[in-house]
């Protein structure tokens, strides 16, 4: 009997060429499909909620797939994680940088991408140049004016046309209007943690938002310029694209 | 004029085959020598204080070398770090996992290995299985009895024959007697931090000590068994070799 299975997945994006399967490249989708195929003895294709870029991490990525393999679903995380760990059969020496947190059976019409109603991303900026954290955060020596950044963030929250915050090169979209329901900026020691929740995100949208907020935080822009950037509907108006290693796909919400 | 230069070096050992230069392998010594050679236009050989193993990290490794290149020594860290960073000329895509903290001119008779009078190693054990920390600590789910471990550590401190704590495969040594001047075990949340200072260490000595102390901490051994292990002068008597990713060469002391 066919089962529609949802996986909740954590990964360290450092050594992946992003989520999406690509011939000859190590990707998260490719690694998971490779192990599922090893178990099932036939090709299995999984649908990820979010196509994270190279170097971007996930605390709670999701993916769904259909199979009829007679393996108890609740045992799947343990079995898959053994394959991803040291000594496993992962294609790339199995360095343990993927972990399946949960596997659940879903109704037949569930789809990890199309059933998604929102996501939360986390972005970490650190002042320290600690080499052991170089792939885990955006290391920025400048001090940031968090009050100004929060002021600017207020213009982002709500339903807006986010065309200015979209990089070229993504998939074509019907509309560039999105709703950001929450954007928080917390200071933890010499670390700045930005969390943004929305119903959907354009290509590189979080990283361009963060880059723009950093420019507000360093005084290069005033907070109310964010309003003009949104109104202008032009990527040139917004700030730089913050680097991928600070970005974590934190949580996904389903209908 | 020839200058004898001491470098203080930090590195993330994850993607190195250890310190020592080896043909066809990415090693810390190899990377640093490669960049120095690029600058000087001729082969430069450096002497590291400690030959750390594959996967072992350094907060304060040292190395010395002699050259007559007319570059102000104080500028060397900045210049070398640019080469090790993203976009640098490091042989292996320059992933930024080496950082030179300091460069100093030393008297002609100084040698990073022969002038060393002691070192401190740190070892980190974490109960959490956080995939983002998998290469930075020994991840061990068992809870540890720190009081028992400290009890066992008392037998290690002092001048002893540490033959039981020496792995085979190291360089031949005149004697296996060493003096451990300090061994501390601190609990920081779900992390255990062990620091050990001594005048010298045998091959894998810290990792075998940690493995043995972990066996005390999990109740597999009693603290006073450490005394018998030392007396027996036999590697078989001691515990397992704790994995490399928890080990950091923290500091080096010179005469």
GROMACS .gro file of C-alpha atoms in nm:
model
  510
    1UNK     CA    1   0.000   0.000   0.000
    2UNK     CA    2   0.135   0.342  -0.090
    3UNK     CA    3   0.226   0.576   0.192
    4UNK     CA    4   0.277   0.952   0.164
    5UNK     CA    5   0.562   1.030   0.402
    6UNK     CA    6   0.679   1.363   0.542
    7UNK     CA    7   1.038   1.395   0.660
    8UNK     CA    8   1.161   1.672   0.887
    9UNK     CA    9   1.528   1.730   0.813
   10UNK     CA   10   1.825   1.910   0.966
   11UNK     CA   11   2.143   1.977   0.773
   12UNK     CA   12   2.468   2.164   0.781
   13UNK     CA   13   2.474   2.320   0.435
   14UNK     CA   14   2.849   2.382   0.428
   15UNK     CA   15   2.943   2.089   0.211
   16UNK     CA   16   2.636   2.076  -0.014
   17UNK     CA   17   2.566   2.248  -0.342
   18UNK     CA   18   2.228   2.338  -0.197
   19UNK     CA   19   1.912   2.130  -0.168
   20UNK     CA   20   1.818   2.054  -0.525
   21UNK     CA   21   1.936   1.738  -0.700
   22UNK     CA   22   2.198   1.813  -0.966
   23UNK     CA   23   2.394   1.561  -1.168
   24UNK     CA   24   2.748   1.518  -1.041
   25UNK     CA   25   2.700   1.749  -0.741
   26UNK     CA   26   2.656   1.666  -0.375
   27UNK     CA   27   2.315   1.804  -0.278
   28UNK     CA   28   2.086   1.733   0.017
   29UNK     CA   29   1.802   1.606  -0.200
   30UNK     CA   30   2.046   1.390  -0.393
   31UNK     CA   31   2.190   1.233  -0.075
   32UNK     CA   32   1.848   1.155   0.074
   33UNK     CA   33   1.715   1.013  -0.251
   34UNK     CA   34   2.029   0.803  -0.285
   35UNK     CA   35   1.972   0.641   0.054
   36UNK     CA   36   1.596   0.591  -0.002
   37UNK     CA   37   1.676   0.426  -0.335
   38UNK     CA   38   1.928   0.201  -0.161
   39UNK     CA   39   1.654   0.090   0.080
   40UNK     CA   40   1.367   0.058  -0.168
   41UNK     CA   41   1.564  -0.089  -0.454
   42UNK     CA   42   1.415   0.158  -0.698
   43UNK     CA   43   1.428   0.530  -0.770
   44UNK     CA   44   1.251   0.751  -0.516
   45UNK     CA   45   1.191   1.119  -0.581
   46UNK     CA   46   1.132   1.353  -0.288
   47UNK     CA   47   0.968   1.698  -0.286
   48UNK     CA   48   1.139   1.949  -0.059
   49UNK     CA   49   0.950   2.249   0.076
   50UNK     CA   50   1.235   2.489   0.015
   51UNK     CA   51   1.522   2.483  -0.232
   52UNK     CA   52   1.791   2.615  -0.005
   53UNK     CA   53   2.104   2.750  -0.174
   54UNK     CA   54   2.459   2.631  -0.142
   55UNK     CA   55   2.592   2.693   0.211
   56UNK     CA   56   2.247   2.757   0.365
   57UNK     CA   57   2.158   2.541   0.666
   58UNK     CA   58   1.833   2.386   0.785
   59UNK     CA   59   1.702   2.324   1.134
   60UNK     CA   60   1.365   2.206   1.004
   61UNK     CA   61   1.350   2.153   0.628
   62UNK     CA   62   1.066   1.927   0.513
   63UNK     CA   63   1.024   1.689   0.222
   64UNK     CA   64   0.754   1.443   0.121
   65UNK     CA   65   0.758   1.135  -0.096
   66UNK     CA   66   0.543   0.838  -0.181
   67UNK     CA   67   0.652   0.478  -0.154
   68UNK     CA   68   0.510   0.134  -0.086
   69UNK     CA   69   0.816  -0.005   0.089
   70UNK     CA   70   0.714  -0.223   0.387
   71UNK     CA   71   0.920  -0.042   0.650
   72UNK     CA   72   0.753   0.103   0.961
   73UNK     CA   73   0.754   0.479   0.905
   74UNK     CA   74   0.852   0.557   1.264
   75UNK     CA   75   1.175   0.362   1.218
   76UNK     CA   76   1.275   0.559   0.911
   77UNK     CA   77   1.469   0.838   1.093
   78UNK     CA   78   1.686   0.585   1.276
   79UNK     CA   79   1.750   0.383   0.962
   80UNK     CA   80   1.824   0.683   0.742
   81UNK     CA   81   2.045   0.852   1.001
   82UNK     CA   82   2.259   0.540   1.028
   83UNK     CA   83   2.321   0.572   0.654
   84UNK     CA   84   2.409   0.943   0.680
   85UNK     CA   85   2.645   0.894   0.974
   86UNK     CA   86   3.008   0.797   0.975
   87UNK     CA   87   3.047   0.456   0.818
   88UNK     CA   88   2.715   0.481   0.635
   89UNK     CA   89   2.663   0.429   0.266
   90UNK     CA   90   2.610   0.796   0.175
   91UNK     CA   91   2.762   0.870  -0.161
   92UNK     CA   92   3.017   1.115  -0.024
   93UNK     CA   93   3.186   0.944   0.265
   94UNK     CA   94   2.883   1.005   0.487
   95UNK     CA   95   3.011   1.290   0.700
   96UNK     CA   96   2.700   1.308   0.919
   97UNK     CA   97   2.579   1.647   0.798
   98UNK     CA   98   2.217   1.539   0.742
   99UNK     CA   99   1.984   1.429   1.019
  100UNK     CA  100   1.625   1.314   0.981
  101UNK     CA  101   1.438   1.443   1.287
  102UNK     CA  102   1.101   1.288   1.216
  103UNK     CA  103   0.904   1.079   0.963
  104UNK     CA  104   0.524   1.088   0.956
  105UNK     CA  105   0.250   0.942   0.735
  106UNK     CA  106   0.035   1.212   0.579
  107UNK     CA  107  -0.295   1.211   0.385
  108UNK     CA  108  -0.255   1.126   0.013
  109UNK     CA  109  -0.308   1.487  -0.098
  110UNK     CA  110  -0.028   1.626   0.121
  111UNK     CA  111   0.274   1.773  -0.060
  112UNK     CA  112   0.566   1.931   0.129
  113UNK     CA  113   0.581   2.225  -0.112
  114UNK     CA  114   0.220   2.286  -0.211
  115UNK     CA  115   0.079   2.227   0.140
  116UNK     CA  116   0.316   2.480   0.297
  117UNK     CA  117   0.149   2.791   0.436
  118UNK     CA  118   0.455   2.961   0.584
  119UNK     CA  119   0.815   2.940   0.701
  120UNK     CA  120   1.048   3.090   0.955
  121UNK     CA  121   1.410   3.166   0.867
  122UNK     CA  122   1.683   3.252   1.114
  123UNK     CA  123   1.988   3.458   1.022
  124UNK     CA  124   2.295   3.476   1.249
  125UNK     CA  125   2.550   3.759   1.242
  126UNK     CA  126   2.854   3.741   1.469
  127UNK     CA  127   3.116   4.007   1.544
  128UNK     CA  128   3.378   3.752   1.639
  129UNK     CA  129   3.592   3.616   1.358
  130UNK     CA  130   3.617   3.274   1.527
  131UNK     CA  131   3.740   3.039   1.252
  132UNK     CA  132   3.539   2.754   1.404
  133UNK     CA  133   3.218   2.947   1.331
  134UNK     CA  134   3.312   3.067   0.981
  135UNK     CA  135   3.056   2.846   0.806
  136UNK     CA  136   2.786   2.888   1.072
  137UNK     CA  137   2.732   3.266   1.076
  138UNK     CA  138   2.794   3.585   0.882
  139UNK     CA  139   3.105   3.724   1.051
  140UNK     CA  140   3.089   4.102   1.052
  141UNK     CA  141   3.323   4.311   1.266
  142UNK     CA  142   3.106   4.628   1.250
  143UNK     CA  143   2.887   4.703   1.547
  144UNK     CA  144   2.518   4.722   1.462
  145UNK     CA  145   2.258   4.971   1.580
  146UNK     CA  146   1.983   4.724   1.669
  147UNK     CA  147   1.728   4.995   1.748
  148UNK     CA  148   1.765   5.138   1.396
  149UNK     CA  149   1.740   4.790   1.246
  150UNK     CA  150   1.417   4.720   1.438
  151UNK     CA  151   1.284   5.055   1.318
  152UNK     CA  152   1.357   4.952   0.959
  153UNK     CA  153   1.212   4.605   1.013
  154UNK     CA  154   0.872   4.758   1.091
  155UNK     CA  155   0.838   4.861   0.725
  156UNK     CA  156   0.899   4.504   0.614
  157UNK     CA  157   0.632   4.342   0.830
  158UNK     CA  158   0.295   4.321   0.654
  159UNK     CA  159   0.175   4.244   0.302
  160UNK     CA  160   0.393   4.412   0.041
  161UNK     CA  161   0.527   4.374  -0.308
  162UNK     CA  162   0.879   4.249  -0.232
  163UNK     CA  163   1.012   4.278  -0.587
  164UNK     CA  164   1.305   4.492  -0.464
  165UNK     CA  165   1.406   4.200  -0.241
  166UNK     CA  166   1.413   3.939  -0.515
  167UNK     CA  167   1.732   3.826  -0.684
  168UNK     CA  168   1.725   3.728  -1.048
  169UNK     CA  169   1.775   3.362  -1.128
  170UNK     CA  170   1.489   3.215  -0.927
  171UNK     CA  171   1.185   3.034  -1.061
  172UNK     CA  172   0.921   3.251  -1.230
  173UNK     CA  173   0.652   3.361  -0.982
  174UNK     CA  174   0.292   3.463  -1.038
  175UNK     CA  175   0.328   3.753  -0.801
  176UNK     CA  176   0.599   3.917  -0.590
  177UNK     CA  177   0.349   4.009  -0.317
  178UNK     CA  178   0.419   3.829   0.010
  179UNK     CA  179   0.309   3.865   0.371
  180UNK     CA  180   0.576   3.888   0.641
  181UNK     CA  181   0.398   3.822   0.970
  182UNK     CA  182   0.694   3.866   1.201
  183UNK     CA  183   1.053   3.995   1.194
  184UNK     CA  184   1.252   3.997   1.518
  185UNK     CA  185   1.607   4.115   1.583
  186UNK     CA  186   1.769   3.988   1.902
  187UNK     CA  187   2.109   4.064   2.048
  188UNK     CA  188   2.282   3.773   2.222
  189UNK     CA  189   2.628   3.877   2.337
  190UNK     CA  190   2.822   3.965   2.022
  191UNK     CA  191   2.567   3.783   1.808
  192UNK     CA  192   2.267   3.928   1.625
  193UNK     CA  193   1.984   3.684   1.554
  194UNK     CA  194   1.724   3.787   1.298
  195UNK     CA  195   1.411   3.574   1.257
  196UNK     CA  196   1.159   3.632   0.985
  197UNK     CA  197   0.829   3.450   0.932
  198UNK     CA  198   0.620   3.478   0.618
  199UNK     CA  199   0.378   3.298   0.391
  200UNK     CA  200   0.641   3.268   0.122
  201UNK     CA  201   0.978   3.404   0.018
  202UNK     CA  202   1.118   3.516  -0.317
  203UNK     CA  203   1.461   3.407  -0.439
  204UNK     CA  204   1.727   3.531  -0.192
  205UNK     CA  205   1.463   3.746  -0.021
  206UNK     CA  206   1.579   3.682   0.335
  207UNK     CA  207   1.943   3.740   0.250
  208UNK     CA  208   1.867   4.069   0.071
  209UNK     CA  209   1.648   4.179   0.364
  210UNK     CA  210   1.929   4.101   0.606
  211UNK     CA  211   2.186   4.280   0.389
  212UNK     CA  212   1.961   4.586   0.377
  213UNK     CA  213   1.898   4.577   0.752
  214UNK     CA  214   2.274   4.549   0.811
  215UNK     CA  215   2.321   4.865   0.605
  216UNK     CA  216   2.066   5.032   0.833
  217UNK     CA  217   2.249   4.894   1.136
  218UNK     CA  218   2.584   5.034   1.024
  219UNK     CA  219   2.433   5.376   0.946
  220UNK     CA  220   2.473   5.349   0.570
  221UNK     CA  221   2.095   5.388   0.534
  222UNK     CA  222   1.819   5.532   0.749
  223UNK     CA  223   1.540   5.300   0.868
  224UNK     CA  224   1.268   5.473   0.664
  225UNK     CA  225   1.457   5.412   0.340
  226UNK     CA  226   1.317   5.061   0.360
  227UNK     CA  227   0.976   5.200   0.274
  228UNK     CA  228   1.115   5.368  -0.041
  229UNK     CA  229   1.298   5.049  -0.137
  230UNK     CA  230   0.970   4.853  -0.122
  231UNK     CA  231   0.784   5.123  -0.318
  232UNK     CA  232   1.051   5.134  -0.591
  233UNK     CA  233   1.008   4.764  -0.683
  234UNK     CA  234   1.370   4.749  -0.802
  235UNK     CA  235   1.643   4.516  -0.674
  236UNK     CA  236   1.903   4.792  -0.729
  237UNK     CA  237   1.747   4.997  -0.451
  238UNK     CA  238   1.791   4.734  -0.180
  239UNK     CA  239   2.112   4.640   0.002
  240UNK     CA  240   2.364   4.363  -0.054
  241UNK     CA  241   2.282   3.994  -0.040
  242UNK     CA  242   2.401   3.868   0.299
  243UNK     CA  243   2.613   3.553   0.265
  244UNK     CA  244   2.453   3.206   0.278
  245UNK     CA  245   2.637   3.067   0.581
  246UNK     CA  246   2.437   3.285   0.824
  247UNK     CA  247   2.101   3.154   0.702
  248UNK     CA  248   1.902   2.871   0.862
  249UNK     CA  249   1.565   2.743   0.744
  250UNK     CA  250   1.416   2.711   1.090
  251UNK     CA  251   1.058   2.593   1.066
  252UNK     CA  252   0.786   2.514   0.814
  253UNK     CA  253   0.411   2.545   0.874
  254UNK     CA  254   0.153   2.341   0.684
  255UNK     CA  255  -0.212   2.393   0.603
  256UNK     CA  256   6.947   3.927   0.686
  257UNK     CA  257   6.802   3.604   0.812
  258UNK     CA  258   6.516   3.624   1.056
  259UNK     CA  259   6.393   3.344   1.280
  260UNK     CA  260   6.016   3.384   1.291
  261UNK     CA  261   5.762   3.230   1.526
  262UNK     CA  262   5.401   3.197   1.408
  263UNK     CA  263   5.108   3.142   1.642
  264UNK     CA  264   4.840   2.955   1.450
  265UNK     CA  265   4.474   2.865   1.487
  266UNK     CA  266   4.307   2.602   1.273
  267UNK     CA  267   3.993   2.401   1.232
  268UNK     CA  268   4.136   2.053   1.179
  269UNK     CA  269   3.823   1.909   1.016
  270UNK     CA  270   3.943   1.926   0.659
  271UNK     CA  271   4.310   1.856   0.713
  272UNK     CA  272   4.504   1.530   0.721
  273UNK     CA  273   4.670   1.662   1.033
  274UNK     CA  274   4.962   1.901   1.071
  275UNK     CA  275   5.250   1.725   0.904
  276UNK     CA  276   5.332   1.779   0.538
  277UNK     CA  277   5.248   1.473   0.326
  278UNK     CA  278   5.265   1.446  -0.051
  279UNK     CA  279   4.924   1.474  -0.215
  280UNK     CA  280   4.740   1.544   0.112
  281UNK     CA  281   4.599   1.868   0.246
  282UNK     CA  282   4.783   1.934   0.574
  283UNK     CA  283   4.825   2.248   0.784
  284UNK     CA  284   5.203   2.253   0.748
  285UNK     CA  285   5.167   2.196   0.374
  286UNK     CA  286   4.922   2.485   0.332
  287UNK     CA  287   5.134   2.731   0.531
  288UNK     CA  288   5.454   2.633   0.353
  289UNK     CA  289   5.277   2.666   0.019
  290UNK     CA  290   5.178   3.025   0.092
  291UNK     CA  291   5.522   3.117   0.233
  292UNK     CA  292   5.683   2.972  -0.077
  293UNK     CA  293   5.448   3.177  -0.294
  294UNK     CA  294   5.563   3.491  -0.112
  295UNK     CA  295   5.935   3.415  -0.093
  296UNK     CA  296   5.971   3.258  -0.434
  297UNK     CA  297   6.159   2.963  -0.291
  298UNK     CA  298   6.092   2.661  -0.072
  299UNK     CA  299   6.037   2.740   0.297
  300UNK     CA  300   6.026   2.467   0.559
  301UNK     CA  301   5.852   2.533   0.892
  302UNK     CA  302   5.892   2.351   1.223
  303UNK     CA  303   5.567   2.299   1.413
  304UNK     CA  304   5.568   2.245   1.788
  305UNK     CA  305   5.312   1.969   1.776
  306UNK     CA  306   5.217   1.724   1.502
  307UNK     CA  307   4.845   1.726   1.554
  308UNK     CA  308   4.650   1.436   1.401
  309UNK     CA  309   4.380   1.445   1.139
  310UNK     CA  310   4.069   1.618   1.274
  311UNK     CA  311   4.244   1.773   1.577
  312UNK     CA  312   4.206   2.152   1.611
  313UNK     CA  313   4.442   2.421   1.733
  314UNK     CA  314   4.375   2.742   1.922
  315UNK     CA  315   4.745   2.817   1.960
  316UNK     CA  316   4.974   2.591   1.758
  317UNK     CA  317   5.322   2.734   1.701
  318UNK     CA  318   5.574   2.698   1.421
  319UNK     CA  319   5.908   2.861   1.348
  320UNK     CA  320   6.104   2.911   1.028
  321UNK     CA  321   6.399   3.105   0.898
  322UNK     CA  322   6.392   3.333   0.595
  323UNK     CA  323   6.557   3.647   0.463
  324UNK     CA  324   6.255   3.780   0.281
  325UNK     CA  325   6.229   4.162   0.319
  326UNK     CA  326   5.876   4.171   0.457
  327UNK     CA  327   5.800   4.339   0.793
  328UNK     CA  328   5.732   4.051   1.031
  329UNK     CA  329   5.439   4.227   1.198
  330UNK     CA  330   5.256   4.238   0.864
  331UNK     CA  331   5.292   3.865   0.808
  332UNK     CA  332   4.965   3.757   0.983
  333UNK     CA  333   4.758   3.996   0.772
  334UNK     CA  334   4.929   3.893   0.449
  335UNK     CA  335   4.913   3.521   0.518
  336UNK     CA  336   4.552   3.532   0.638
  337UNK     CA  337   4.447   3.701   0.315
  338UNK     CA  338   4.592   3.401   0.132
  339UNK     CA  339   4.413   3.152   0.356
  340UNK     CA  340   4.078   3.329   0.329
  341UNK     CA  341   3.810   3.295   0.064
  342UNK     CA  342   3.950   3.395  -0.271
  343UNK     CA  343   4.309   3.343  -0.157
  344UNK     CA  344   4.567   3.132  -0.334
  345UNK     CA  345   4.566   2.844  -0.086
  346UNK     CA  346   4.606   2.518  -0.271
  347UNK     CA  347   4.264   2.385  -0.176
  348UNK     CA  348   4.016   2.658  -0.254
  349UNK     CA  349   4.123   2.854   0.055
  350UNK     CA  350   3.831   2.780   0.284
  351UNK     CA  351   3.956   3.003   0.566
  352UNK     CA  352   4.029   2.726   0.814
  353UNK     CA  353   4.378   2.851   0.910
  354UNK     CA  354   4.442   3.179   1.086
  355UNK     CA  355   4.780   3.322   1.183
  356UNK     CA  356   4.729   3.501   1.515
  357UNK     CA  357   5.078   3.641   1.555
  358UNK     CA  358   5.426   3.655   1.398
  359UNK     CA  359   5.732   3.742   1.607
  360UNK     CA  360   6.106   3.755   1.549
  361UNK     CA  361   6.296   3.524   1.784
  362UNK     CA  362   6.664   3.476   1.871
  363UNK     CA  363   6.855   3.260   1.620
  364UNK     CA  364   6.863   2.958   1.852
  365UNK     CA  365   6.486   2.945   1.900
  366UNK     CA  366   6.306   2.643   1.755
  367UNK     CA  367   5.929   2.593   1.795
  368UNK     CA  368   5.971   2.226   1.884
  369UNK     CA  369   6.299   2.210   2.076
  370UNK     CA  370   6.235   2.532   2.273
  371UNK     CA  371   5.895   2.413   2.394
  372UNK     CA  372   5.872   2.348   2.768
  373UNK     CA  373   5.504   2.261   2.791
  374UNK     CA  374   5.159   2.262   2.634
  375UNK     CA  375   4.795   2.280   2.731
  376UNK     CA  376   4.536   2.073   2.549
  377UNK     CA  377   4.161   2.118   2.577
  378UNK     CA  378   3.912   1.838   2.513
  379UNK     CA  379   3.540   1.906   2.465
  380UNK     CA  380   3.265   1.646   2.522
  381UNK     CA  381   2.903   1.739   2.450
  382UNK     CA  382   2.586   1.546   2.529
  383UNK     CA  383   2.390   1.715   2.252
  384UNK     CA  384   2.405   1.552   1.910
  385UNK     CA  385   2.384   1.890   1.733
  386UNK     CA  386   2.495   1.820   1.374
  387UNK     CA  387   2.647   2.168   1.353
  388UNK     CA  388   2.893   2.071   1.630
  389UNK     CA  389   2.976   1.721   1.501
  390UNK     CA  390   3.335   1.813   1.404
  391UNK     CA  391   3.395   2.042   1.702
  392UNK     CA  392   3.337   1.809   2.000
  393UNK     CA  393   3.310   1.445   2.102
  394UNK     CA  394   2.934   1.390   2.108
  395UNK     CA  395   2.850   1.146   2.383
  396UNK     CA  396   2.493   1.095   2.503
  397UNK     CA  397   2.592   0.931   2.836
  398UNK     CA  398   2.588   1.147   3.145
  399UNK     CA  399   2.923   1.171   3.318
  400UNK     CA  400   3.004   1.159   3.687
  401UNK     CA  401   3.238   1.455   3.704
  402UNK     CA  402   3.329   1.399   4.068
  403UNK     CA  403   3.452   1.048   3.988
  404UNK     CA  404   3.645   1.178   3.686
  405UNK     CA  405   3.816   1.444   3.902
  406UNK     CA  406   3.901   1.173   4.152
  407UNK     CA  407   4.063   0.970   3.874
  408UNK     CA  408   4.240   1.276   3.733
  409UNK     CA  409   4.431   1.319   4.062
  410UNK     CA  410   4.629   1.003   3.984
  411UNK     CA  411   4.734   1.145   3.648
  412UNK     CA  412   4.871   1.475   3.779
  413UNK     CA  413   5.240   1.452   3.865
  414UNK     CA  414   5.547   1.288   3.715
  415UNK     CA  415   5.472   0.935   3.595
  416UNK     CA  416   5.563   0.681   3.336
  417UNK     CA  417   5.272   0.723   3.090
  418UNK     CA  418   5.352   0.420   2.876
  419UNK     CA  419   4.995   0.290   2.926
  420UNK     CA  420   4.868   0.611   2.767
  421UNK     CA  421   5.080   0.589   2.454
  422UNK     CA  422   4.945   0.462   2.123
  423UNK     CA  423   5.175   0.274   1.891
  424UNK     CA  424   5.273   0.443   1.567
  425UNK     CA  425   5.430   0.757   1.712
  426UNK     CA  426   5.793   0.861   1.690
  427UNK     CA  427   6.037   0.667   1.908
  428UNK     CA  428   6.091   0.841   2.245
  429UNK     CA  429   6.383   0.829   2.484
  430UNK     CA  430   6.149   0.796   2.779
  431UNK     CA  431   5.778   0.764   2.844
  432UNK     CA  432   5.803   0.961   3.169
  433UNK     CA  433   5.617   1.293   3.154
  434UNK     CA  434   5.501   1.551   3.406
  435UNK     CA  435   5.137   1.657   3.403
  436UNK     CA  436   5.116   1.977   3.603
  437UNK     CA  437   4.743   2.033   3.582
  438UNK     CA  438   4.427   1.848   3.476
  439UNK     CA  439   4.092   2.022   3.520
  440UNK     CA  440   3.742   1.896   3.441
  441UNK     CA  441   3.474   2.163   3.411
  442UNK     CA  442   3.102   2.126   3.348
  443UNK     CA  443   2.945   2.397   3.131
  444UNK     CA  444   2.580   2.317   3.069
  445UNK     CA  445   2.573   1.987   2.879
  446UNK     CA  446   2.939   2.023   2.791
  447UNK     CA  447   3.242   1.878   2.969
  448UNK     CA  448   3.570   2.063   2.919
  449UNK     CA  449   3.890   1.883   3.014
  450UNK     CA  450   4.216   2.078   3.014
  451UNK     CA  451   4.552   1.915   3.065
  452UNK     CA  452   4.889   2.082   3.092
  453UNK     CA  453   5.219   1.901   3.081
  454UNK     CA  454   5.582   1.924   2.979
  455UNK     CA  455   5.526   1.683   2.693
  456UNK     CA  456   5.278   1.431   2.559
  457UNK     CA  457   5.318   1.087   2.408
  458UNK     CA  458   5.139   0.982   2.089
  459UNK     CA  459   4.761   1.005   2.144
  460UNK     CA  460   4.823   1.051   2.518
  461UNK     CA  461   4.553   1.314   2.575
  462UNK     CA  462   4.293   1.120   2.379
  463UNK     CA  463   4.367   0.796   2.569
  464UNK     CA  464   4.353   0.988   2.900
  465UNK     CA  465   4.018   1.136   2.805
  466UNK     CA  466   3.883   0.799   2.692
  467UNK     CA  467   3.992   0.645   3.023
  468UNK     CA  468   3.840   0.931   3.224
  469UNK     CA  469   3.516   0.893   3.027
  470UNK     CA  470   3.507   0.527   3.130
  471UNK     CA  471   3.544   0.643   3.490
  472UNK     CA  472   3.269   0.901   3.435
  473UNK     CA  473   3.028   0.641   3.300
  474UNK     CA  474   3.101   0.399   3.587
  475UNK     CA  475   3.280   0.142   3.373
  476UNK     CA  476   3.591   0.189   3.587
  477UNK     CA  477   3.659   0.317   3.937
  478UNK     CA  478   3.877   0.627   3.980
  479UNK     CA  479   4.158   0.442   4.154
  480UNK     CA  480   4.199   0.205   3.860
  481UNK     CA  481   4.392   0.491   3.697
  482UNK     CA  482   4.674   0.426   3.941
  483UNK     CA  483   4.691   0.059   3.839
  484UNK     CA  484   4.681   0.153   3.472
  485UNK     CA  485   4.984   0.378   3.519
  486UNK     CA  486   5.168   0.112   3.719
  487UNK     CA  487   5.100  -0.156   3.457
  488UNK     CA  488   5.281   0.034   3.177
  489UNK     CA  489   5.061  -0.136   2.916
  490UNK     CA  490   4.834   0.036   2.663
  491UNK     CA  491   4.585  -0.254   2.692
  492UNK     CA  492   4.505  -0.152   3.049
  493UNK     CA  493   4.388   0.201   2.963
  494UNK     CA  494   4.060   0.308   2.807
  495UNK     CA  495   3.960   0.384   2.450
  496UNK     CA  496   4.113   0.660   2.241
  497UNK     CA  497   3.868   0.950   2.243
  498UNK     CA  498   3.798   1.081   1.892
  499UNK     CA  499   4.010   1.361   1.741
  500UNK     CA  500   3.734   1.618   1.683
  501UNK     CA  501   3.706   1.695   2.057
  502UNK     CA  502   4.075   1.785   2.090
  503UNK     CA  503   4.220   2.138   2.073
  504UNK     CA  504   4.588   2.226   2.110
  505UNK     CA  505   4.526   2.530   2.328
  506UNK     CA  506   4.856   2.684   2.427
  507UNK     CA  507   5.229   2.630   2.403
  508UNK     CA  508   5.490   2.749   2.654
  509UNK     CA  509   5.852   2.819   2.563
  510UNK     CA  510   6.174   2.823   2.762
   0.00000   0.00000   0.00000
